XYZ file of N, CA and C in Angstrom:
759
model
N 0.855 -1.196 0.000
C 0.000 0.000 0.000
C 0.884 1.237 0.000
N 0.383 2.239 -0.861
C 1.144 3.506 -0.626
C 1.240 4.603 0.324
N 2.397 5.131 0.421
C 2.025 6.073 1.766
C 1.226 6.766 1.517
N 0.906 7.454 0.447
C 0.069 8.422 0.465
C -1.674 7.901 0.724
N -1.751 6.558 0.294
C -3.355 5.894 0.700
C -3.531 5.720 1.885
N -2.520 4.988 2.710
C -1.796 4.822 4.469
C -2.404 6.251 4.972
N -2.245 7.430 4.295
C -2.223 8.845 5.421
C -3.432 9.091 5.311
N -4.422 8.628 3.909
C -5.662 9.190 3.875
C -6.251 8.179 4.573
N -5.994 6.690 4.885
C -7.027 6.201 6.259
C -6.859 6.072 7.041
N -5.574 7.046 7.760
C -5.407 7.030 9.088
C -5.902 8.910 9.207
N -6.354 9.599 8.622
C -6.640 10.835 8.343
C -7.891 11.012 7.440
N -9.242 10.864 8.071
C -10.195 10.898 6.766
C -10.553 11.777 6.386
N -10.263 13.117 7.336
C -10.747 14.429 6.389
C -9.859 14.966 5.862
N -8.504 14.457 5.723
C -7.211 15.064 4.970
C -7.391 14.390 4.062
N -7.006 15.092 2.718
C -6.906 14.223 1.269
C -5.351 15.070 0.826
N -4.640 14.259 1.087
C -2.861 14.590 0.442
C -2.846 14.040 -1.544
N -2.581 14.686 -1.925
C -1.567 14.744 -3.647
C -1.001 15.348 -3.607
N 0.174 15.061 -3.651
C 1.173 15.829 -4.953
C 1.026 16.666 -5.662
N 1.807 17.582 -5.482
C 1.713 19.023 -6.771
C 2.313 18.214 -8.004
N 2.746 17.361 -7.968
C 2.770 16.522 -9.584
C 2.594 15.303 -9.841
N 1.321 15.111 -9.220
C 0.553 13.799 -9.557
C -0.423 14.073 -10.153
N -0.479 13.844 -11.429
C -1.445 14.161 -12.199
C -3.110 13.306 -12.690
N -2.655 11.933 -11.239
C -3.848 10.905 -11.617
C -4.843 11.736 -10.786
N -6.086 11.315 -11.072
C -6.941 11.928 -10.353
C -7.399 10.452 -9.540
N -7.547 11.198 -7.816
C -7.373 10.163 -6.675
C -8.809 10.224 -5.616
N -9.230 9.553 -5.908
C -10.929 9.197 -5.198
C -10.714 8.897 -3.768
N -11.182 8.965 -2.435
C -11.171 8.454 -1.464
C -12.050 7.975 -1.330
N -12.220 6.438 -0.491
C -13.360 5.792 -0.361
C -14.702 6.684 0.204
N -16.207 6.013 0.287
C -16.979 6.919 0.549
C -17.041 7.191 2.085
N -16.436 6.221 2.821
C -16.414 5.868 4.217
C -15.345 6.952 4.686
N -14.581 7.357 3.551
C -13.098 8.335 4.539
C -13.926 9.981 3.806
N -14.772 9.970 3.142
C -14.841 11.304 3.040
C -15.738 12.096 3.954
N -15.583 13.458 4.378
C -16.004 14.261 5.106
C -17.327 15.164 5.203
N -18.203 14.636 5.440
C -19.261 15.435 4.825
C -19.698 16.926 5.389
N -19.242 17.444 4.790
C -19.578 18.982 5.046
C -21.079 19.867 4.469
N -21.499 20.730 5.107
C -22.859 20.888 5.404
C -22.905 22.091 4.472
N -23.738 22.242 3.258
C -23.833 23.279 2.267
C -23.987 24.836 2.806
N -23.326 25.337 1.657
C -23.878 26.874 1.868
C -23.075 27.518 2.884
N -23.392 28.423 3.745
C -23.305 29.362 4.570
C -23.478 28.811 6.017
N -24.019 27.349 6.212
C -24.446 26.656 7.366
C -22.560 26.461 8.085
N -22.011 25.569 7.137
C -21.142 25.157 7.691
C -19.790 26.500 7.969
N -20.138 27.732 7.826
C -19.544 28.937 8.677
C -20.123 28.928 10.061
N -21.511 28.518 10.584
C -22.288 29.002 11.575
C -22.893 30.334 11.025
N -23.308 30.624 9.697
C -24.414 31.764 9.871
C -25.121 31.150 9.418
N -26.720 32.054 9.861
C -27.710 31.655 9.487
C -27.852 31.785 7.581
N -29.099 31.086 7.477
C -28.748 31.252 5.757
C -30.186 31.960 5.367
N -30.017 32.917 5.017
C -30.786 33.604 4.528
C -31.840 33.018 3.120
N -32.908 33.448 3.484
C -34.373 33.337 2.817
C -34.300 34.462 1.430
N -34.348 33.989 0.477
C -34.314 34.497 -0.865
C -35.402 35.202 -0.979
N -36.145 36.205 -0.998
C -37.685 36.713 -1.115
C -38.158 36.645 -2.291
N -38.752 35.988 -3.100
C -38.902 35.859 -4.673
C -39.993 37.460 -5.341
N -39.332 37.683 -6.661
C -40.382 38.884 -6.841
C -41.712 39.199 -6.882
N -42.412 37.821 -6.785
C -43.844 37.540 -6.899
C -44.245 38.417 -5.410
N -43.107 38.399 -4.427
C -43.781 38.985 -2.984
C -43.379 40.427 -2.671
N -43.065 40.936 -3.637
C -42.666 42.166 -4.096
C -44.340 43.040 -4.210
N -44.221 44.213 -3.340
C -45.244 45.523 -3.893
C -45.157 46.242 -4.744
N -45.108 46.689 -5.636
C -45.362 47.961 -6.325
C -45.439 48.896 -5.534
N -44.531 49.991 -5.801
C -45.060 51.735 -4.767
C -46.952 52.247 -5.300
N -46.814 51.170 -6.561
C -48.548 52.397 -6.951
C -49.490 51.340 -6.099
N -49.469 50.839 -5.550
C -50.604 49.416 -4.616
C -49.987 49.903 -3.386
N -49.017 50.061 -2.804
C -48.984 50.179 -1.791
C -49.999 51.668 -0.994
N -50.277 51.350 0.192
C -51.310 51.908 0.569
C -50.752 53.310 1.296
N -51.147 54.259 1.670
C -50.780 55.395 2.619
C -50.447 55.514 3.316
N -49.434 55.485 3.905
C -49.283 55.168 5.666
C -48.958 56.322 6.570
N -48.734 57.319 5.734
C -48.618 58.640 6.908
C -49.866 58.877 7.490
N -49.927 59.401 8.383
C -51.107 59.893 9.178
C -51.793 60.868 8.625
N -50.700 61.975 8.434
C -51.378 63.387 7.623
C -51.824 63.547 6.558
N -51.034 62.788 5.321
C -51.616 62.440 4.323
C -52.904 61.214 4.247
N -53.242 60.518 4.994
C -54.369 59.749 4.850
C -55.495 60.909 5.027
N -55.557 61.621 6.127
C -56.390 62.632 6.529
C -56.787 63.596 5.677
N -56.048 64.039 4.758
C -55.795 64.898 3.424
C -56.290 63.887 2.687
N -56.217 63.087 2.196
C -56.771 61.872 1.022
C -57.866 62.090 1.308
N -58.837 61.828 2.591
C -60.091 61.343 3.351
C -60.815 62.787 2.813
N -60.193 63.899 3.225
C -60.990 65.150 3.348
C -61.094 65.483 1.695
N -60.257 65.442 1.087
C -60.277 65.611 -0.574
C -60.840 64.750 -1.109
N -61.111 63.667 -1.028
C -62.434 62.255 -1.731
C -63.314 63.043 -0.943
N -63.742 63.480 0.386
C -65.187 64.163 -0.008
C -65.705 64.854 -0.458
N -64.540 65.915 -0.769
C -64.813 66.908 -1.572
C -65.002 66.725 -3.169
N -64.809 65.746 -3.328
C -64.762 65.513 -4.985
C -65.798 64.914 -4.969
N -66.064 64.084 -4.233
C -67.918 63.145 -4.349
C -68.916 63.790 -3.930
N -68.548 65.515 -3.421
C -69.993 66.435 -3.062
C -69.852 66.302 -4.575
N -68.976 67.266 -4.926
C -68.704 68.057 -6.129
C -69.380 66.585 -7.175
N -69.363 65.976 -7.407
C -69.652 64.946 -8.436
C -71.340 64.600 -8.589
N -71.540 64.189 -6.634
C -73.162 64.149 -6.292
C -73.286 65.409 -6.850
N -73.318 66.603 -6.670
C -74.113 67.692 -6.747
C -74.094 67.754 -8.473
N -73.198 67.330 -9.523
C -73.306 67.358 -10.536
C -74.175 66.070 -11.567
N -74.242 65.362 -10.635
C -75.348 64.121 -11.363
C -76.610 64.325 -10.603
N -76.914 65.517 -9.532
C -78.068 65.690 -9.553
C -79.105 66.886 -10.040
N -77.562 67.601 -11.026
C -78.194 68.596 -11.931
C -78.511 67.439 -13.012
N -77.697 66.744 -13.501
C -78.207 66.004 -14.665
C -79.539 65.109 -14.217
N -79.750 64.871 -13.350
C -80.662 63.922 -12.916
C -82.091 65.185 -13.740
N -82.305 65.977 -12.996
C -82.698 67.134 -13.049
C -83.202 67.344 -14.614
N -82.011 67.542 -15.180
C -82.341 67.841 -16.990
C -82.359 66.716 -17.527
N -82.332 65.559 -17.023
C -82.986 64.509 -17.508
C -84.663 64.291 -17.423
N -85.239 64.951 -16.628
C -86.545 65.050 -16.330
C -87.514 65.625 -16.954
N -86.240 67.155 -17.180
C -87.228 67.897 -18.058
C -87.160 67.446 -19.456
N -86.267 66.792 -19.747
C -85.493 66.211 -21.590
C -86.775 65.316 -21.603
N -87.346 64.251 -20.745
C -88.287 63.433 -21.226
C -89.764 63.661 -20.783
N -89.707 64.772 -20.231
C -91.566 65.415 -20.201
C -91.655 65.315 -18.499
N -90.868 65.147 -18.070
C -91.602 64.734 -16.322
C -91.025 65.970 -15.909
N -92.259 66.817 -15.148
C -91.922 67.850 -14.555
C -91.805 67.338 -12.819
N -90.638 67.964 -12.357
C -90.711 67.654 -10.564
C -90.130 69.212 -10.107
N -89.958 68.970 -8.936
C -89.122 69.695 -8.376
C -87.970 69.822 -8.169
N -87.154 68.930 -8.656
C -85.712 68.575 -8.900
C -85.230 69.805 -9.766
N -86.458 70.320 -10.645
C -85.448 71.102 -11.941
C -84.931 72.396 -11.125
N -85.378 72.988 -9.909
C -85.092 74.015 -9.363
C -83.986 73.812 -8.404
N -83.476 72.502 -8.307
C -82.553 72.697 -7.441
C -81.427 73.060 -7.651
N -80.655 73.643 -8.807
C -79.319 74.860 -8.843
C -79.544 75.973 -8.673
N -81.208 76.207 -8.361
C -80.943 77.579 -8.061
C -80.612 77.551 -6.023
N -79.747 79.334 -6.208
C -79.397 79.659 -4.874
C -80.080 80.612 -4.571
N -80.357 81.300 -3.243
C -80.974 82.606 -3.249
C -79.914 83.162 -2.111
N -79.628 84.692 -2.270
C -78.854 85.389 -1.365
C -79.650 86.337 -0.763
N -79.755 86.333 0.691
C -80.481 86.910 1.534
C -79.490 88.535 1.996
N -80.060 89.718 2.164
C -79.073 90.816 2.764
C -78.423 90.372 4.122
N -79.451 89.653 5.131
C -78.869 89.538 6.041
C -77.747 88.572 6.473
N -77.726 87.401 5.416
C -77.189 86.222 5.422
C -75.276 86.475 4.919
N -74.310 85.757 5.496
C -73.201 86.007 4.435
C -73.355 84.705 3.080
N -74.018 83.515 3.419
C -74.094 82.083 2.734
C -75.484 82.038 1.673
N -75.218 81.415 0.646
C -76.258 81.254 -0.300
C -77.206 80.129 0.848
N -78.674 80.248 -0.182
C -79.506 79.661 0.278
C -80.541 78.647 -0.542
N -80.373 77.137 -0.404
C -81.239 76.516 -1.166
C -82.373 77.175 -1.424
N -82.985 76.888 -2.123
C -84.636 77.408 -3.012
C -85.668 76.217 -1.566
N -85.071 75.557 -1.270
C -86.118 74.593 -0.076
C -85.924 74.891 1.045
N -85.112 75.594 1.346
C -84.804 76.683 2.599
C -85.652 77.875 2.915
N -86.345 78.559 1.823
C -86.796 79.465 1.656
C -88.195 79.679 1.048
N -88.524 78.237 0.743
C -89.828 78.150 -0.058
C -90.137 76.755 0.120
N -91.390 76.568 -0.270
C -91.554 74.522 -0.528
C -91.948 74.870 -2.204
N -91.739 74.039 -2.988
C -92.179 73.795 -4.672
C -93.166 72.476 -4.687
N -93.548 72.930 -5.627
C -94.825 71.696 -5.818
C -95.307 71.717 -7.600
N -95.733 70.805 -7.808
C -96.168 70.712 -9.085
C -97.467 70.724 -9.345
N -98.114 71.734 -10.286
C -99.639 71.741 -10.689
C -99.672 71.581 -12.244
N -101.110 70.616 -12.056
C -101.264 69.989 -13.230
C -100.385 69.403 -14.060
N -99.031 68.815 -13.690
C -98.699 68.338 -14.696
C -97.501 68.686 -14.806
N -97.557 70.488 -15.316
C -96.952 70.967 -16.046
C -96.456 72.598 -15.577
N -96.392 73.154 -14.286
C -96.571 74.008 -13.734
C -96.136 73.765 -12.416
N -94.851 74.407 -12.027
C -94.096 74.539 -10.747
C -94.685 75.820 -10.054
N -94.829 75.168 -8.959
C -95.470 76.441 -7.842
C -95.003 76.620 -6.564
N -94.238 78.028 -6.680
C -93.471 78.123 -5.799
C -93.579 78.866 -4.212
N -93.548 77.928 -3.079
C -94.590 79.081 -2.448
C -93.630 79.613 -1.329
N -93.366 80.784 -0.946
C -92.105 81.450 -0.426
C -92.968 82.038 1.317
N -92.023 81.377 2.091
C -92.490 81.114 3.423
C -92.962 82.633 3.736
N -91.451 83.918 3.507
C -91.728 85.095 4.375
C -91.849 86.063 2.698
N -92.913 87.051 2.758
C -92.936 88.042 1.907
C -91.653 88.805 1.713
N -91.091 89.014 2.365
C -89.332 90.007 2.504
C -88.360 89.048 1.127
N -88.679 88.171 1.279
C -87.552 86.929 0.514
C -88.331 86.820 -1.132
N -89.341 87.556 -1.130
C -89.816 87.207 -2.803
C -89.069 87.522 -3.847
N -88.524 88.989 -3.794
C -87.433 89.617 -4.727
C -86.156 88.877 -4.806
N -85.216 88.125 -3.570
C -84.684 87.577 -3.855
C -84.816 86.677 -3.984
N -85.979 85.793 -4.316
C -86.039 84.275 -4.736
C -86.022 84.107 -6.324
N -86.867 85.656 -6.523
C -86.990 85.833 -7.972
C -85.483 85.974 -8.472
N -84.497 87.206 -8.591
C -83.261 87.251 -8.360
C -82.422 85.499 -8.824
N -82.928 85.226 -7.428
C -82.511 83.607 -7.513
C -82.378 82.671 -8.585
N -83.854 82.972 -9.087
C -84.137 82.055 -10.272
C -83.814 82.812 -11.703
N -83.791 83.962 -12.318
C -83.224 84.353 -12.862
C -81.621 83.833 -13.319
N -80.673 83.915 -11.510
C -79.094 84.273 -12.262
C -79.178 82.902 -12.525
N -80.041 81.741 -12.423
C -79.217 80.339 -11.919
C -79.443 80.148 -13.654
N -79.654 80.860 -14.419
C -79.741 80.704 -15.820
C -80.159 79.274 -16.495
N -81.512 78.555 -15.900
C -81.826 77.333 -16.348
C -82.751 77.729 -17.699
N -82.106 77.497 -18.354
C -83.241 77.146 -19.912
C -84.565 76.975 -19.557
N -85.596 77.947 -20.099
C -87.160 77.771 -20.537
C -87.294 78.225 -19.034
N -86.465 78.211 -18.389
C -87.330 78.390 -16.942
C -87.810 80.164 -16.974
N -89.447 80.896 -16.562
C -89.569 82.092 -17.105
C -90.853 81.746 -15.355
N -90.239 83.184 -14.563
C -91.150 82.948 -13.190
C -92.118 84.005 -13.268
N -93.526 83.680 -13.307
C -94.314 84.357 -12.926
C -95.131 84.483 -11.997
N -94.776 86.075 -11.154
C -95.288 86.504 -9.710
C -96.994 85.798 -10.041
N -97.540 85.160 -9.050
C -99.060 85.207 -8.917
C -99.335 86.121 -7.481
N -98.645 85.970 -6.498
C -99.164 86.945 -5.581
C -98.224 87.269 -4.271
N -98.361 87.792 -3.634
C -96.899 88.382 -2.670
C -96.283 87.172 -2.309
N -96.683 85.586 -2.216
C -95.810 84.791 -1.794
C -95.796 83.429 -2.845
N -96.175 83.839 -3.796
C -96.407 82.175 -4.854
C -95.769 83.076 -6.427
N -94.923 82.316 -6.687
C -94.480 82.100 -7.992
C -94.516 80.912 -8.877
N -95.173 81.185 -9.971
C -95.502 80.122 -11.047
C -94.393 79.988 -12.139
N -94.063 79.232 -12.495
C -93.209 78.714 -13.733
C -93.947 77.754 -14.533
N -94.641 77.937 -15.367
C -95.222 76.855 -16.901
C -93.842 76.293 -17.080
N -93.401 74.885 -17.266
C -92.369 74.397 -18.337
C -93.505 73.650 -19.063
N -92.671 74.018 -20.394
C -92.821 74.431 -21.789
C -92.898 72.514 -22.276
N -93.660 71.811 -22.986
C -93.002 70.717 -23.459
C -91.758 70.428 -23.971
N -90.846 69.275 -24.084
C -89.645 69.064 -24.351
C -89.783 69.138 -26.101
N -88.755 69.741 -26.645
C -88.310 69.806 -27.925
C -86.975 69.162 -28.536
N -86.890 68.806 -29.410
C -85.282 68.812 -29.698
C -84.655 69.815 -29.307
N -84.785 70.959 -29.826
C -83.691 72.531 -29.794
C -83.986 72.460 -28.104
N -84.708 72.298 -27.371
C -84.788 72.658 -25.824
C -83.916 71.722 -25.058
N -84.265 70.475 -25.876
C -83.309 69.395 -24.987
C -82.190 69.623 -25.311
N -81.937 69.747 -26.639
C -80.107 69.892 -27.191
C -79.355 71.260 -26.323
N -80.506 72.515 -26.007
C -80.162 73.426 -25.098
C -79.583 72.777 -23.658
N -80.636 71.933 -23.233
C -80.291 71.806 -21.678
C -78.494 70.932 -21.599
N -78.883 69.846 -22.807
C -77.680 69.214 -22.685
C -76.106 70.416 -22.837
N -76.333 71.184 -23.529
C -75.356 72.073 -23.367
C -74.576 72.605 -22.380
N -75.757 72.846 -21.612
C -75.507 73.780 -20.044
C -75.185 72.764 -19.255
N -75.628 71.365 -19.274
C -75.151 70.017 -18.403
C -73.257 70.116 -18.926
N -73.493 70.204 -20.187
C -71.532 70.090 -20.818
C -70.973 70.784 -20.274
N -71.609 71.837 -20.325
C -70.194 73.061 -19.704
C -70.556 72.993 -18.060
N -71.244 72.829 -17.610
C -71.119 72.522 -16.549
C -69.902 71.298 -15.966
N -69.874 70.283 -16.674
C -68.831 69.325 -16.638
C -67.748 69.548 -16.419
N -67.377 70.550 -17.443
C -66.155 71.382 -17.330
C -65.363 72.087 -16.299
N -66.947 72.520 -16.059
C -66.488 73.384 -14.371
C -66.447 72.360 -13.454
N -66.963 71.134 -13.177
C -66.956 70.201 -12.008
C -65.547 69.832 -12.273
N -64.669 69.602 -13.407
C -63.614 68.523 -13.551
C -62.985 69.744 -13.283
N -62.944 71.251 -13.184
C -61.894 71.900 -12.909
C -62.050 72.181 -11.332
N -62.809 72.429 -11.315
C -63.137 72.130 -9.276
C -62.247 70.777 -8.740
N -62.132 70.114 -9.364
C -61.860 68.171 -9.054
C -61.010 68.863 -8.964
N -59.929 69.017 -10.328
C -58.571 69.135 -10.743
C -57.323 70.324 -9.464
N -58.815 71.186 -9.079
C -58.117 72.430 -8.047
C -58.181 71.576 -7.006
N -58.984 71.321 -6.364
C -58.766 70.528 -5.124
C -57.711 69.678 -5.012
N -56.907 68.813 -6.073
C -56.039 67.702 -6.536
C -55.342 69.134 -5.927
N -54.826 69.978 -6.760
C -53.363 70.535 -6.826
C -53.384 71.142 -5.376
N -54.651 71.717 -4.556
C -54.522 72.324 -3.232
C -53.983 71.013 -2.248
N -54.280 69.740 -2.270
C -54.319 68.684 -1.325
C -52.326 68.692 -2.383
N -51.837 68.428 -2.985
C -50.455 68.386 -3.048
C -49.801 69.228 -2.647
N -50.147 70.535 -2.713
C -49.613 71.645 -2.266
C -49.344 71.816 -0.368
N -50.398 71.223 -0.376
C -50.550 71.289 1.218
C -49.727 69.926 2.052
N -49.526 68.903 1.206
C -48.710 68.032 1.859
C -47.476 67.412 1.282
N -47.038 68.095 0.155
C -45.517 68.700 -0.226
C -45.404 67.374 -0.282
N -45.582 66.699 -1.064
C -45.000 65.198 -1.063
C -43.546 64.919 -2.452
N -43.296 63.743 -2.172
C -41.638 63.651 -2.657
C -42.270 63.017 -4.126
N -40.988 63.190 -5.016
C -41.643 62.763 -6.192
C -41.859 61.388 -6.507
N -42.710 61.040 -7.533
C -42.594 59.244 -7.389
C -43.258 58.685 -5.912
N -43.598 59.564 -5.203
C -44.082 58.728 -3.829
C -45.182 57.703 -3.859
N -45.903 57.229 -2.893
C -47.180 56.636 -3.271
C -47.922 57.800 -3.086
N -48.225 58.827 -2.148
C -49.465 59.819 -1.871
C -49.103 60.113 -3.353
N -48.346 60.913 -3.959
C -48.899 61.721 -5.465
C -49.612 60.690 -6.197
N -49.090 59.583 -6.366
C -49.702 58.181 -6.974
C -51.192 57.919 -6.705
N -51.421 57.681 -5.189
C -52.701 58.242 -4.967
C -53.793 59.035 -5.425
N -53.176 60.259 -5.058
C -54.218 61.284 -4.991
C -54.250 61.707 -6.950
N -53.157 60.909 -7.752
C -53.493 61.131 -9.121
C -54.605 60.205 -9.208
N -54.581 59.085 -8.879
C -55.533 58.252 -9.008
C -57.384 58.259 -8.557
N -56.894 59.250 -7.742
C -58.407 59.706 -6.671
C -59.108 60.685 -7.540
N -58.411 61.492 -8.528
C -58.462 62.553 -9.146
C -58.917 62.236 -10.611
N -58.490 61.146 -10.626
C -58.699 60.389 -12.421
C -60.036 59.924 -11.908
N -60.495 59.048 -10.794
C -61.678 58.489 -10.590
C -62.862 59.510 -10.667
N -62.721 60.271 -10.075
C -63.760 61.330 -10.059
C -64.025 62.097 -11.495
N -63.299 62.121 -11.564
C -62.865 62.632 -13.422
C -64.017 61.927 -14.301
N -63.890 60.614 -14.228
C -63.909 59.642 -14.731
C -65.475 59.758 -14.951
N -66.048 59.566 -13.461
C -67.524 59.426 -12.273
C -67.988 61.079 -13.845
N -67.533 62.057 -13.448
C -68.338 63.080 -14.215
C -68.897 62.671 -16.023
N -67.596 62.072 -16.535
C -67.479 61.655 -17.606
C -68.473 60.967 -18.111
N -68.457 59.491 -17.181
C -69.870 58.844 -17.250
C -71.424 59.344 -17.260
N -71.383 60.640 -15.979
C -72.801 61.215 -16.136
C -73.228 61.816 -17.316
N -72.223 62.629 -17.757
C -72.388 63.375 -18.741
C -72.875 62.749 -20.418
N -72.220 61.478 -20.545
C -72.573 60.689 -21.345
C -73.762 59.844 -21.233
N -74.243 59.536 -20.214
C -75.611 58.772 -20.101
C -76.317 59.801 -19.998
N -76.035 60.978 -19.967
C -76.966 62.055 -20.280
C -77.768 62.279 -21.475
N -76.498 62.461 -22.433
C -76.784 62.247 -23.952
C -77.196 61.367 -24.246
N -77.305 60.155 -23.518
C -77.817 59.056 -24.496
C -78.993 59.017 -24.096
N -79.530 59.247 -22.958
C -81.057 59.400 -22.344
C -81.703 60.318 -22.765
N -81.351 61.488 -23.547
C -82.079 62.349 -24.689
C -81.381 62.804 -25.808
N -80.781 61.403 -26.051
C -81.039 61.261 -27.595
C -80.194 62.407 -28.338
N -79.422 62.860 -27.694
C -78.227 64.295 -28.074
C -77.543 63.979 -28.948
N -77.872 64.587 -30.066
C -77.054 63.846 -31.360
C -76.419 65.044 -31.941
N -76.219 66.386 -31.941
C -75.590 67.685 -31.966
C -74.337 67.289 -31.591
N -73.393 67.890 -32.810
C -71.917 67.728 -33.273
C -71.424 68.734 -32.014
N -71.984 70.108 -31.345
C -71.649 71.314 -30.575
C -71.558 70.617 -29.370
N -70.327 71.457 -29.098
C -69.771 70.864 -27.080
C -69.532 72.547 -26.684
């Protein structure tokens, strides 16, 4: 037997060759050393690979500052008054577009009182009711408030709407049957109205960034772009089931 086989089985975790032995030299399976993979056989722990599937995205991840959630919260309500209050003008000129007269059609108007600093619903100041059909009747609680209810209904500039005094506390409005040219009118004033809701949206967006100075690429801007597109979006839709519920086929925006 050779010395060098002699040293490897009296030595099983030593394996001796020659810097010029060029056979290649196997040790039995019984003399070899089994050593423990990886990073174990240092004594450290071995670290957990996190695969990218468990990876977030910054645009999913959720808000976590305090101040900015609070700012998110207060700006989504402000965009869903602003949105309600604009699908319930359309609600409104949807009523009059297909012949149903209510009391809905008066609700953009405001009335401003001398003594008051705040506008004032038209149901604050009066109850409305419908006669015959076809005839809004408006009946105004205190005589002092008639001039400005009239006033009222005037600036709120609703199409066909024309108020006539019957007596110190009742004002009448006839609406007129629906026409094409009347409906294609109302849908107009619903459009540009749109305009003004998505720029209301759009100001509120830039006041809520302004106010919480956020870093670029963050999640809040990510957010609140996204909060801002939704509402956007919400107007978009009304405005279009508008047109299609009377039939608005006019090339004019």
């Amino acid at each position: 037997m050779s010395v060098l086989r002699q040293v490897a089985l009296r030595t099983p975790n030593l394996c001796l060759r020659p810097a010029s032995c060029t056979r290649q030299f196997t040790l039995p399976l019984a003399c070899r050393a089994v050593r423990p993979p990886g990073d174990a056989r240092r004594g450290y722990a071995v670290k957990k690979i996190k695969s990218t599937a468990d990876l977030v995205p910054g645009s999913k991840q959720p808000i976590t500052d305090e101040a900015a959630r609070a700012e998110y919260t207060k700006t989504d309500e402000k965009m869903k008054a602003a949105v309600e209050w604009y699908r319930k003008e359309c609600a409104g000129v949807e009523s009059r577009a297909t012949g149903r007269v209510t009391p809905a059609v008066l609700d953009p108007v405001r009335v401003k009182l001398p003594d008051s600093d705040r506008e004032f619903r038209l149901d604050e100041v009066a109850t409305v009711g419908v006669r015959d059909g076809s005839t809004l009747l408006i009946t105004i609680f205190e005589e002092d408030t008639m001039k400005h209810v009239e006033k009222g209904l005037y600036d709120s500039k609703l199409p066909n709407i024309i108020p006539q005094k019957h007596d110190s506390r009742t004002i009448k409005i006839p609406i007129p049957k629906p026409t094409v040219e009347s409906n294609e009118a109302l849908v107009m004033v619903s459009h540009r109205k749109s305009e003004d809701v998505r720029v209301q949206i759009r100001k509120l967006h830039q006041a809520s960034l302004k106010r919480g100075n956020y870093k670029k690429h963050s999640v809040e801007l990510e957010e609140f772009q996204k909060l801002t597109d939704r509402h956007i979006t919400d107007v978009d839709k009304i405005i279009a089931d508008l047109k299609k519920a009377t039939n608005f086929s006019s090339k004019k925006k």
